[in-house]
mmCIF file of N, CA and C and ligand atoms in Angstrom:
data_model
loop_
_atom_site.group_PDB
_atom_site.id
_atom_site.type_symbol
_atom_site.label_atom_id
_atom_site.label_comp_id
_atom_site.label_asym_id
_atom_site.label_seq_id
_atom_site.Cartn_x
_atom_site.Cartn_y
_atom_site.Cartn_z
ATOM 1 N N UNK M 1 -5.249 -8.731 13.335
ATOM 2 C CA UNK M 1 -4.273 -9.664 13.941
ATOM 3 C C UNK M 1 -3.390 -8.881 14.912
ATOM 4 N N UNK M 2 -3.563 -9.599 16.208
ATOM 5 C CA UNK M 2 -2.757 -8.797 17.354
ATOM 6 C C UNK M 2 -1.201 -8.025 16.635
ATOM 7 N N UNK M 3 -0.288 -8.707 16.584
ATOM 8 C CA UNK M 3 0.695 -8.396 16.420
ATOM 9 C C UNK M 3 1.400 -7.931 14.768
ATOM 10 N N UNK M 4 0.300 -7.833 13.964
ATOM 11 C CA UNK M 4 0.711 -7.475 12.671
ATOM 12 C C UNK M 4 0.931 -5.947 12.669
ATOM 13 N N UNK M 5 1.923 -5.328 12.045
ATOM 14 C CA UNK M 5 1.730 -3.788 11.804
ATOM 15 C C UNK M 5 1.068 -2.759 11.685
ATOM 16 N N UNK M 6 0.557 -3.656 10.367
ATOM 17 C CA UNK M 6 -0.420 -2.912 9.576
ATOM 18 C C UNK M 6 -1.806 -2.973 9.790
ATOM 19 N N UNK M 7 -1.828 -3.961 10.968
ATOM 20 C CA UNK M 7 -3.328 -3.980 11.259
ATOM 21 C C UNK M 7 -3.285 -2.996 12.617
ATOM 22 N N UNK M 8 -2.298 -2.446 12.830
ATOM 23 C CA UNK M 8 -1.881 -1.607 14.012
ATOM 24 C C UNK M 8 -2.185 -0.268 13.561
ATOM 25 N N UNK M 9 -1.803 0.124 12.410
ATOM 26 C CA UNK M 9 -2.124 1.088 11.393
ATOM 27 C C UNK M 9 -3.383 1.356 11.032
ATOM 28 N N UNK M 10 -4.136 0.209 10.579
ATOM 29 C CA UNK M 10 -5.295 0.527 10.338
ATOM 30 C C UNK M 10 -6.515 0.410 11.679
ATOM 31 N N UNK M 11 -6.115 0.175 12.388
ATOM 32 C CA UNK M 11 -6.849 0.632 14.136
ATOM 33 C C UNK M 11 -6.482 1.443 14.820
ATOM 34 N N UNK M 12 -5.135 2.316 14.265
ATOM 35 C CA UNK M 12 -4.851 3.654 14.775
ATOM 36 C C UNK M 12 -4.473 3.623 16.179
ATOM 37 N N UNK M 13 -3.795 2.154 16.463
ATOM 38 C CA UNK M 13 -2.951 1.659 17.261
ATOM 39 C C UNK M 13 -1.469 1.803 17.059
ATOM 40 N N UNK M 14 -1.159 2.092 15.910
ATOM 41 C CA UNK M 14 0.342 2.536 15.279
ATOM 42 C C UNK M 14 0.318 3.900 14.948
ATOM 43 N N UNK M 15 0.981 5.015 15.123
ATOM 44 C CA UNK M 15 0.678 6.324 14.070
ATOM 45 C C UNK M 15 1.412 6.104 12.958
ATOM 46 N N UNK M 16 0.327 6.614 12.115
ATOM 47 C CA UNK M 16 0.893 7.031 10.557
ATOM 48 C C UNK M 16 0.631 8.260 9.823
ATOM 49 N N UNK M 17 0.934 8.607 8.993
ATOM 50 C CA UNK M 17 0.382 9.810 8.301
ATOM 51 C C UNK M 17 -0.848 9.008 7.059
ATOM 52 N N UNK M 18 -2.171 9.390 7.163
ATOM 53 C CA UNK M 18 -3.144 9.017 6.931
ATOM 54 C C UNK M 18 -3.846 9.782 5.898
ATOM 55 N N UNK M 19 -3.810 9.374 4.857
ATOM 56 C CA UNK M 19 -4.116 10.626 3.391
ATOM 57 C C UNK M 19 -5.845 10.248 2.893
ATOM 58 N N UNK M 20 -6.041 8.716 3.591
ATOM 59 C CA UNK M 20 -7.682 8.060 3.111
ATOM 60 C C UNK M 20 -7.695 6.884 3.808
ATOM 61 N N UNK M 21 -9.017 7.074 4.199
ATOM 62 C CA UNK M 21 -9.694 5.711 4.909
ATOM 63 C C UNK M 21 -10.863 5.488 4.775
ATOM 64 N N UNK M 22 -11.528 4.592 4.320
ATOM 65 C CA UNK M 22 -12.986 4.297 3.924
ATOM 66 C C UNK M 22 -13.211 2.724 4.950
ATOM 67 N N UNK M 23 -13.889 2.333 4.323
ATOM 68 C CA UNK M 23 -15.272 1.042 5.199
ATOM 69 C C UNK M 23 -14.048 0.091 5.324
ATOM 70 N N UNK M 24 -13.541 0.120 4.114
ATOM 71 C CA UNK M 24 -12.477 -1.170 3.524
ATOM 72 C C UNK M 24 -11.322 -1.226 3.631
ATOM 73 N N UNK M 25 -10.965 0.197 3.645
ATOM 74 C CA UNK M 25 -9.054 0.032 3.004
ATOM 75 C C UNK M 25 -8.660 1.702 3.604
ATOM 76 N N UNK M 26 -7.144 1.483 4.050
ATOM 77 C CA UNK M 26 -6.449 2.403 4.660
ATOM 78 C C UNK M 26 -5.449 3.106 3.655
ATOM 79 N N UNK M 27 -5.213 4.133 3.435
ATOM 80 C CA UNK M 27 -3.982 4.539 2.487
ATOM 81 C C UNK M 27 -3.269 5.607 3.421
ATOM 82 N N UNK M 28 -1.740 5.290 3.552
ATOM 83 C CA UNK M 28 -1.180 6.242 4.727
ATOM 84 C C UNK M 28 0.245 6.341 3.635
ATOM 85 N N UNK M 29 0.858 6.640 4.237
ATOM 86 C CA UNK M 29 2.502 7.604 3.484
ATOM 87 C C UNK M 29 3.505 6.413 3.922
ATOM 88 N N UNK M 30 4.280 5.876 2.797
ATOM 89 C CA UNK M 30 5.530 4.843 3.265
ATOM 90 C C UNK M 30 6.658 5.676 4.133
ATOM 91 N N UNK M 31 6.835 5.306 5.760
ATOM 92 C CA UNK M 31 7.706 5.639 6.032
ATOM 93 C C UNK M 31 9.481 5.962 5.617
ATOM 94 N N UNK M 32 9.479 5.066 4.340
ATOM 95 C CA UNK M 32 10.771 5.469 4.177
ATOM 96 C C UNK M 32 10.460 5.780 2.365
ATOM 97 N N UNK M 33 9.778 7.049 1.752
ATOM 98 C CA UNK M 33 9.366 7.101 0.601
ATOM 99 C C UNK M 33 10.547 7.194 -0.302
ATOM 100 N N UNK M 34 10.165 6.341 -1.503
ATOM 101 C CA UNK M 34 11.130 5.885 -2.886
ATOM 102 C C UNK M 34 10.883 6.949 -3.802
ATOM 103 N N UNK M 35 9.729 7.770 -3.601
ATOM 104 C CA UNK M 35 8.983 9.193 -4.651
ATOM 105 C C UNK M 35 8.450 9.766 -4.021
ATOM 106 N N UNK M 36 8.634 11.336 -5.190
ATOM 107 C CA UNK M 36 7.733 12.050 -4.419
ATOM 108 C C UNK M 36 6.224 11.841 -3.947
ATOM 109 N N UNK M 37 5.412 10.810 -4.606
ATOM 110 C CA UNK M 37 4.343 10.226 -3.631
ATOM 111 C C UNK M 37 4.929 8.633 -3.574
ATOM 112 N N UNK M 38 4.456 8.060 -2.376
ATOM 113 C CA UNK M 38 4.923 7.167 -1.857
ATOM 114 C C UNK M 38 4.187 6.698 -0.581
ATOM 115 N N UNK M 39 2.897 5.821 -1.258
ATOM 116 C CA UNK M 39 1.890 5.992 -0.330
ATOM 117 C C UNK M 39 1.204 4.119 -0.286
ATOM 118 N N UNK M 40 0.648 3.707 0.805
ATOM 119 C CA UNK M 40 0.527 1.877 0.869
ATOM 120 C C UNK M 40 -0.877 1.675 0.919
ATOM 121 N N UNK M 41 -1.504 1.126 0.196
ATOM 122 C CA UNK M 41 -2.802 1.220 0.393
ATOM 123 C C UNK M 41 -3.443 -0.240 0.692
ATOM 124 N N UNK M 42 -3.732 -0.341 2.348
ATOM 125 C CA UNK M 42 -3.958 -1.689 2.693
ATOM 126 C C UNK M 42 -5.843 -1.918 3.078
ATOM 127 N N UNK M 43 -6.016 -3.096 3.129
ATOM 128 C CA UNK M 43 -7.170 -3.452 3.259
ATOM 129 C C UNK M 43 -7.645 -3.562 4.944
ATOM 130 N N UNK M 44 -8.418 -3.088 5.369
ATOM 131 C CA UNK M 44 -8.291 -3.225 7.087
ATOM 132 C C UNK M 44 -8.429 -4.632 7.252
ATOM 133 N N UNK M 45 -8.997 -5.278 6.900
ATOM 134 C CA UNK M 45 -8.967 -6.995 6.913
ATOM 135 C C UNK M 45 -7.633 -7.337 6.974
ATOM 136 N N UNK M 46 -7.144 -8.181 7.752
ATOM 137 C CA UNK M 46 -5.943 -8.892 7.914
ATOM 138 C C UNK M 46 -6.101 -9.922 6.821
ATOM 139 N N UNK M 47 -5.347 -9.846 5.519
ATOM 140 C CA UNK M 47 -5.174 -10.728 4.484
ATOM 141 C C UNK M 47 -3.004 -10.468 4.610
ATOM 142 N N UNK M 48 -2.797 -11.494 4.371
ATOM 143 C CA UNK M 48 -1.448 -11.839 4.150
ATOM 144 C C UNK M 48 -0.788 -11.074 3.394
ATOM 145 N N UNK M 49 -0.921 -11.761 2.231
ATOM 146 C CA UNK M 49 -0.148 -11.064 0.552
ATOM 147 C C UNK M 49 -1.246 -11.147 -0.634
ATOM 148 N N UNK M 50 -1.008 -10.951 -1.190
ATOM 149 C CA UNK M 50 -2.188 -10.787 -2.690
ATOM 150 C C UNK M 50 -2.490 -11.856 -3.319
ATOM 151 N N UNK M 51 -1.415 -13.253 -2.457
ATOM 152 C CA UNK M 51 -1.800 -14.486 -2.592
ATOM 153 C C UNK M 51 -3.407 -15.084 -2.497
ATOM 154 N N UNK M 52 -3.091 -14.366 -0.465
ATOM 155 C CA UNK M 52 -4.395 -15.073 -0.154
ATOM 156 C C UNK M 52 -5.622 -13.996 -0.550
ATOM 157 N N UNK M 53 -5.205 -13.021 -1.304
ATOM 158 C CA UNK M 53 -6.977 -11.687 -1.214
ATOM 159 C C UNK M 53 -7.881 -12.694 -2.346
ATOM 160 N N UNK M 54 -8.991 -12.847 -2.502
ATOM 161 C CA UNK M 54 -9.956 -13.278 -3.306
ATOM 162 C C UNK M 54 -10.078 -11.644 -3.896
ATOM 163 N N UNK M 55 -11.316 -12.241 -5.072
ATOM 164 C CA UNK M 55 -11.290 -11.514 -6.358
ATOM 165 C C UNK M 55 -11.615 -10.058 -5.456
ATOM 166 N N UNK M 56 -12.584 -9.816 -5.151
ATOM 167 C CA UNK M 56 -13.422 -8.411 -4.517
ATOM 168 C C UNK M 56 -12.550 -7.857 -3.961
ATOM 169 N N UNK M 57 -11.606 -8.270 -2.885
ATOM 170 C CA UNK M 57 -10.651 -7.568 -1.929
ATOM 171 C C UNK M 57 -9.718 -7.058 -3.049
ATOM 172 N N UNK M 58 -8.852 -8.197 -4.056
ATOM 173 C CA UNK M 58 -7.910 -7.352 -4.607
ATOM 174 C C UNK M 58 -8.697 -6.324 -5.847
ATOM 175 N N UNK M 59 -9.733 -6.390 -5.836
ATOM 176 C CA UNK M 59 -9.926 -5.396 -6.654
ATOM 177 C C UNK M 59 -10.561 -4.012 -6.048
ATOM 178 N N UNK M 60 -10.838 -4.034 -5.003
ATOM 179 C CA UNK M 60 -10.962 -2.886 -3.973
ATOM 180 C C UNK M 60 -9.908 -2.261 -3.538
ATOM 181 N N UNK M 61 -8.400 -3.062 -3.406
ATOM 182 C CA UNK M 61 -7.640 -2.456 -3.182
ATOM 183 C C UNK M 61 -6.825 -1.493 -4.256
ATOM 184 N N UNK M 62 -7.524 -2.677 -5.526
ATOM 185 C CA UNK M 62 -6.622 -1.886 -7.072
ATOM 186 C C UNK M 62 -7.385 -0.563 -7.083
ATOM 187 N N UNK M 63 -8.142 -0.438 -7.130
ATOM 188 C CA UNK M 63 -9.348 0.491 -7.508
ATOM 189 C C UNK M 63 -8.936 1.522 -6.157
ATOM 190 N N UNK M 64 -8.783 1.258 -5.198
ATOM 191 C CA UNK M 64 -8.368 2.230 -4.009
ATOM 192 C C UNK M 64 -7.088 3.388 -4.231
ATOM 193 N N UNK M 65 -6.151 2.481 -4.882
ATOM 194 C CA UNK M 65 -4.673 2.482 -5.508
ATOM 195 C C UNK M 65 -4.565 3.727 -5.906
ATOM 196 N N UNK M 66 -5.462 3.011 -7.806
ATOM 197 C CA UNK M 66 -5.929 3.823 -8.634
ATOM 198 C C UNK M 66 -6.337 5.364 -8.129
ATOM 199 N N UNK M 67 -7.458 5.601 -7.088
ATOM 200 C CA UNK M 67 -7.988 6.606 -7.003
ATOM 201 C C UNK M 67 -7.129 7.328 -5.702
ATOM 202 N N UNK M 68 -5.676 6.507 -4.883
ATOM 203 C CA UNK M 68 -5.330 7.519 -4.690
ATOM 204 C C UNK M 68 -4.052 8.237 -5.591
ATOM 205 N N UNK M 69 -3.574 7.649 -6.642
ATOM 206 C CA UNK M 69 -2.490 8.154 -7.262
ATOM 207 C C UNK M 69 -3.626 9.226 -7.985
ATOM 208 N N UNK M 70 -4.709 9.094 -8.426
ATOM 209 C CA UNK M 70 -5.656 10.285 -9.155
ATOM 210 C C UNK M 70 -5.998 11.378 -8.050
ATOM 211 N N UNK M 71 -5.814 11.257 -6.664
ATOM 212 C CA UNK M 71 -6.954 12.427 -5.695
ATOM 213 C C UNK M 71 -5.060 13.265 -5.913
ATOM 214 N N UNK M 72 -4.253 12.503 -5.741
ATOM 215 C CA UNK M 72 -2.992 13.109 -5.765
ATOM 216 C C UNK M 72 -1.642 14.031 -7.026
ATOM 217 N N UNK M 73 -2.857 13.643 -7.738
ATOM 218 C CA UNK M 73 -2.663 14.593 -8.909
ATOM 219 C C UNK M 73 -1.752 14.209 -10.469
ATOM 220 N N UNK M 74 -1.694 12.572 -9.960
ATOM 221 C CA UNK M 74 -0.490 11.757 -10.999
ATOM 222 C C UNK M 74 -1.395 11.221 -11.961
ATOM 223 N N UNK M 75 -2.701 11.053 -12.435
ATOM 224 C CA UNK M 75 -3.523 10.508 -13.182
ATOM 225 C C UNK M 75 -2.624 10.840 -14.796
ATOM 226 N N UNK M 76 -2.357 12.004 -15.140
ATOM 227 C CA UNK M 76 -1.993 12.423 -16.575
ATOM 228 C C UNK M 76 -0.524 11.897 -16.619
ATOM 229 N N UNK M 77 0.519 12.014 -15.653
ATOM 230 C CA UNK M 77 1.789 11.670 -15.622
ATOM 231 C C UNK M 77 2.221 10.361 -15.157
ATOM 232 N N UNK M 78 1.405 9.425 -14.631
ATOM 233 C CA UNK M 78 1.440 8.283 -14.220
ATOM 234 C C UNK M 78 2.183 8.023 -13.194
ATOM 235 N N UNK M 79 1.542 6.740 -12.760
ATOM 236 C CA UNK M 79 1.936 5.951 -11.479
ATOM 237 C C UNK M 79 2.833 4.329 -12.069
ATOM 238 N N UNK M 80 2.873 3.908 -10.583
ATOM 239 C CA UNK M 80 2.733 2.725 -10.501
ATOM 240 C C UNK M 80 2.369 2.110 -9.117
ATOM 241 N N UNK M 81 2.567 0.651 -9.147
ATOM 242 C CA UNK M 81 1.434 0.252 -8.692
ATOM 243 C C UNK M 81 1.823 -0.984 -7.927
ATOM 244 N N UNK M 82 2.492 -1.492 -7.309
ATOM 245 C CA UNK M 82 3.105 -2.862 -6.539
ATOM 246 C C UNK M 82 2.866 -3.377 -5.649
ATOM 247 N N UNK M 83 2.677 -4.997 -5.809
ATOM 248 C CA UNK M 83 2.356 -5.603 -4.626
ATOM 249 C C UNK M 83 3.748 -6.669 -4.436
ATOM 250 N N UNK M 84 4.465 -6.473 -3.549
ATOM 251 C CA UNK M 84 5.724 -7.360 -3.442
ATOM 252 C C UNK M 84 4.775 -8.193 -2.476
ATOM 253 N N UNK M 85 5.010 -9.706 -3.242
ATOM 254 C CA UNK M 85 4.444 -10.785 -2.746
ATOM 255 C C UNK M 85 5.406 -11.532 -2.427
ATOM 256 N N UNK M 86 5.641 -12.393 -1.440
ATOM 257 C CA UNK M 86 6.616 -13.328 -0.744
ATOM 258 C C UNK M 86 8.283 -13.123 -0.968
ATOM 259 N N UNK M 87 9.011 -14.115 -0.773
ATOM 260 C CA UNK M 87 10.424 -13.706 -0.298
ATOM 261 C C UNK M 87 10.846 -12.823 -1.413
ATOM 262 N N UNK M 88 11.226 -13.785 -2.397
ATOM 263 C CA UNK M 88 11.658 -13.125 -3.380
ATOM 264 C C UNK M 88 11.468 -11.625 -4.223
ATOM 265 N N UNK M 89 10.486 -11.150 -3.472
ATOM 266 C CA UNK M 89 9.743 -9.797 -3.698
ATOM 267 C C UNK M 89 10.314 -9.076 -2.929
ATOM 268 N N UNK M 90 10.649 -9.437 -2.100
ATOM 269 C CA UNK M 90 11.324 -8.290 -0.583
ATOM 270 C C UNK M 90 9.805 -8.325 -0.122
ATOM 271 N N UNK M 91 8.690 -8.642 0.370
ATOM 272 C CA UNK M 91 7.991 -8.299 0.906
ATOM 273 C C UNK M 91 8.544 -8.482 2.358
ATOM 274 N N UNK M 92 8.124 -7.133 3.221
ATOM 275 C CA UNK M 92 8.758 -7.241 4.449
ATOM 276 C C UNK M 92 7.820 -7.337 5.487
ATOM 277 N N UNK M 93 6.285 -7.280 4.986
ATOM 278 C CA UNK M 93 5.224 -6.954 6.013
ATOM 279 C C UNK M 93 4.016 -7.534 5.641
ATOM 280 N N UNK M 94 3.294 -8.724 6.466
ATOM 281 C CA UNK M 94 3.001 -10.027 5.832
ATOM 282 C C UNK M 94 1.082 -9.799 5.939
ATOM 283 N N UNK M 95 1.100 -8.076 5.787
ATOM 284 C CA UNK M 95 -0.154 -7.755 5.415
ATOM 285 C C UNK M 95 -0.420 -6.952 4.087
ATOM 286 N N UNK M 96 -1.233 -7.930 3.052
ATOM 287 C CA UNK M 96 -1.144 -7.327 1.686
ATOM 288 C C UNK M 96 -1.136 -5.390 1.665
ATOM 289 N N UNK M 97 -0.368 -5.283 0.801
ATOM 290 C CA UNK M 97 0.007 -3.614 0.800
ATOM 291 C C UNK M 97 0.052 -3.324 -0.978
ATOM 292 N N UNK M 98 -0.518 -2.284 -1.227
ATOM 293 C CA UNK M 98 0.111 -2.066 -2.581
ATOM 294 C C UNK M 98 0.678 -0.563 -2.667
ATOM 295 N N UNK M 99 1.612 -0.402 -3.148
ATOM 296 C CA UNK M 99 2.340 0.535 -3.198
ATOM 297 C C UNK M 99 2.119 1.246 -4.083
ATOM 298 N N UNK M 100 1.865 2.486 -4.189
ATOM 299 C CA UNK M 100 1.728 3.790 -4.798
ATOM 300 C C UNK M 100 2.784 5.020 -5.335
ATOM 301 N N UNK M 101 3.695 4.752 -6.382
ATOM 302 C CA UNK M 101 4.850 5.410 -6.433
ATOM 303 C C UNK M 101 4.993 6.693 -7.610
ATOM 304 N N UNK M 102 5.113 7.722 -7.475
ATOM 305 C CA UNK M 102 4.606 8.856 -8.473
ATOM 306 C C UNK M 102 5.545 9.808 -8.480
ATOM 307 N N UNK M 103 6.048 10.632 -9.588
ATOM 308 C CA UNK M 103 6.267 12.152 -9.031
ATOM 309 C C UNK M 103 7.759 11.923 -9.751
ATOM 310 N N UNK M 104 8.004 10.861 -10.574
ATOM 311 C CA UNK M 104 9.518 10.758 -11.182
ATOM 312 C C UNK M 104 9.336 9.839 -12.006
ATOM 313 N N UNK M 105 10.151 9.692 -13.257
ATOM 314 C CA UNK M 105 10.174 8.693 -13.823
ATOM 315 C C UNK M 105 10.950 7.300 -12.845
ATOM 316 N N UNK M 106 10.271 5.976 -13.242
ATOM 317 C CA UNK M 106 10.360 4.818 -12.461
ATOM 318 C C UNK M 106 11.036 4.173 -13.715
ATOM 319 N N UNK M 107 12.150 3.903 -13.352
ATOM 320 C CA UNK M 107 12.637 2.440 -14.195
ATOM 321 C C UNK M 107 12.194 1.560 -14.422
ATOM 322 N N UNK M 108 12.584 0.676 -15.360
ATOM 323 C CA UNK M 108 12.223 -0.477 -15.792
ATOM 324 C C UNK M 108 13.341 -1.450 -16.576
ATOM 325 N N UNK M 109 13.832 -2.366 -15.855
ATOM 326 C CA UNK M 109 12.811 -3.120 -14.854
ATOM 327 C C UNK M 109 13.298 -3.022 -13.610
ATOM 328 N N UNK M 110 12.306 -3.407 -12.645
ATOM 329 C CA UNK M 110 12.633 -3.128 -11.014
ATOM 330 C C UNK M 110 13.821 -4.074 -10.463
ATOM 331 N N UNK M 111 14.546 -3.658 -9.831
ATOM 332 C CA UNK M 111 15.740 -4.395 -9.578
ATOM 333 C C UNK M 111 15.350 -6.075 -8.670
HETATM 334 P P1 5GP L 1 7.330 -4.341 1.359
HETATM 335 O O1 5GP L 1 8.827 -4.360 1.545
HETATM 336 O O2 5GP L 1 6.674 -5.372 2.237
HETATM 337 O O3 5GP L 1 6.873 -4.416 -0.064
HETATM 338 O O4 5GP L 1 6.850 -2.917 1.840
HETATM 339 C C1 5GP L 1 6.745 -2.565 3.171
HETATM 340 C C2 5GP L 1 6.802 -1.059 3.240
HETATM 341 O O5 5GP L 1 6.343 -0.663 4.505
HETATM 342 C C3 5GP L 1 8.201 -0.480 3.062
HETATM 343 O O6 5GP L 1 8.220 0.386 1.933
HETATM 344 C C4 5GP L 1 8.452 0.251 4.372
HETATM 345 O O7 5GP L 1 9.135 1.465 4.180
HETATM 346 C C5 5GP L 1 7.067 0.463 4.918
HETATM 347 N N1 5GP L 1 6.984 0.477 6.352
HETATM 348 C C6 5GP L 1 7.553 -0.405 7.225
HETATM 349 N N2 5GP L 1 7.235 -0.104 8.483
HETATM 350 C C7 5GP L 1 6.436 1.001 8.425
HETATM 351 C C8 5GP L 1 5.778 1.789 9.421
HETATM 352 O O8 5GP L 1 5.849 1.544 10.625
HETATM 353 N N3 5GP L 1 5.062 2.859 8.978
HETATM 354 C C9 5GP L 1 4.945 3.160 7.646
HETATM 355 N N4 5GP L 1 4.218 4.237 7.329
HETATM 356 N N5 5GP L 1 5.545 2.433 6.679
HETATM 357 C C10 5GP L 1 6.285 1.367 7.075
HETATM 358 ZN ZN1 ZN L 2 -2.550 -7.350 9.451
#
C-alpha cells in the first residue's frame, strides 16, 4: 500500500535497521525501543491489524516472532509478544506488527 509505513519498510523504501527477512515477513528494530530487544515483526503483505490476518498469516507471523526472540538469545529468559490491535490498544500503525520485547523483566499488567 502506497502510503503505509510499514509497507515502506518492507520494500526498503523506508530505512530501518533489519535483523530478518524471508519470502513472508520482515523483522527490523522499534525505533523508539521499550527493551533491551525491541524488535516488529511484520508480514510484507499489507494486512491492517491481526483483525483482518487469516489463520496462516497470523501464524507465520507468531512463529516468525517466536524465532526471532530465540536467534536473539531470550528463548531460556523469555519474551513477549504483542499485537496492539485498534484504538484502544494504542495501535499507531495500521499495518499488523507484533512486537518483540526481551532483556528485562516486563510487568504485568500492561498499562
Ligand atoms: P503500535 O503503537 O502500533 O503498537 O506500534 C508501532 C511501533 O512502531 C512503535 O513502537 C513505534 O516506536 C514504531 N515505529 C513508528 N514509526 C517507526 C519507524 O519509522 N521506524 C521504526 N523502526 N519503528 C517505528
Ligand atoms: Zn502496509
Amino acid at each position: 500500500m502506497a502510503d503505509c509505513l510499514f509497507c515502506g519498510i518492507a520494500a526498503h523504501r523506508v530505512p530501518a535497521t533489519i535483523v530478518h527477512e524471508d519470502d513472508d515477513v520482515v523483522v527490523f528494530k522499534d525505533l523508539r525501543p521499550q527493551a533491551p530487544l525491541h524488535v516488529l515483526v511484520i508480514p510484507k503483505e499489507h494486512v491492517a491489524s491481526l483483525a483482518e490476518a487469516d489463520v496462516a498469516l497470523a501464524g507465520t507471523v507468531a512463529a516468525a516472532a517466536a524465532k526471532a526472540a530465540a536467534d536473539a538469545g531470550y528463548s531460556a529468559s523469555g519474551y513477549r509478544v504483542v499485537a496492539n490491535t485498534g484504538p484502544d490498544a494504542g495501535q499507531s500503525v495500521a499495518h499488523l506488527h507484533f512486537h518483540v520485547l526481551a532483556g528485562r523483566p516486563l510487568g504485568w499488567p500492561p498499562g
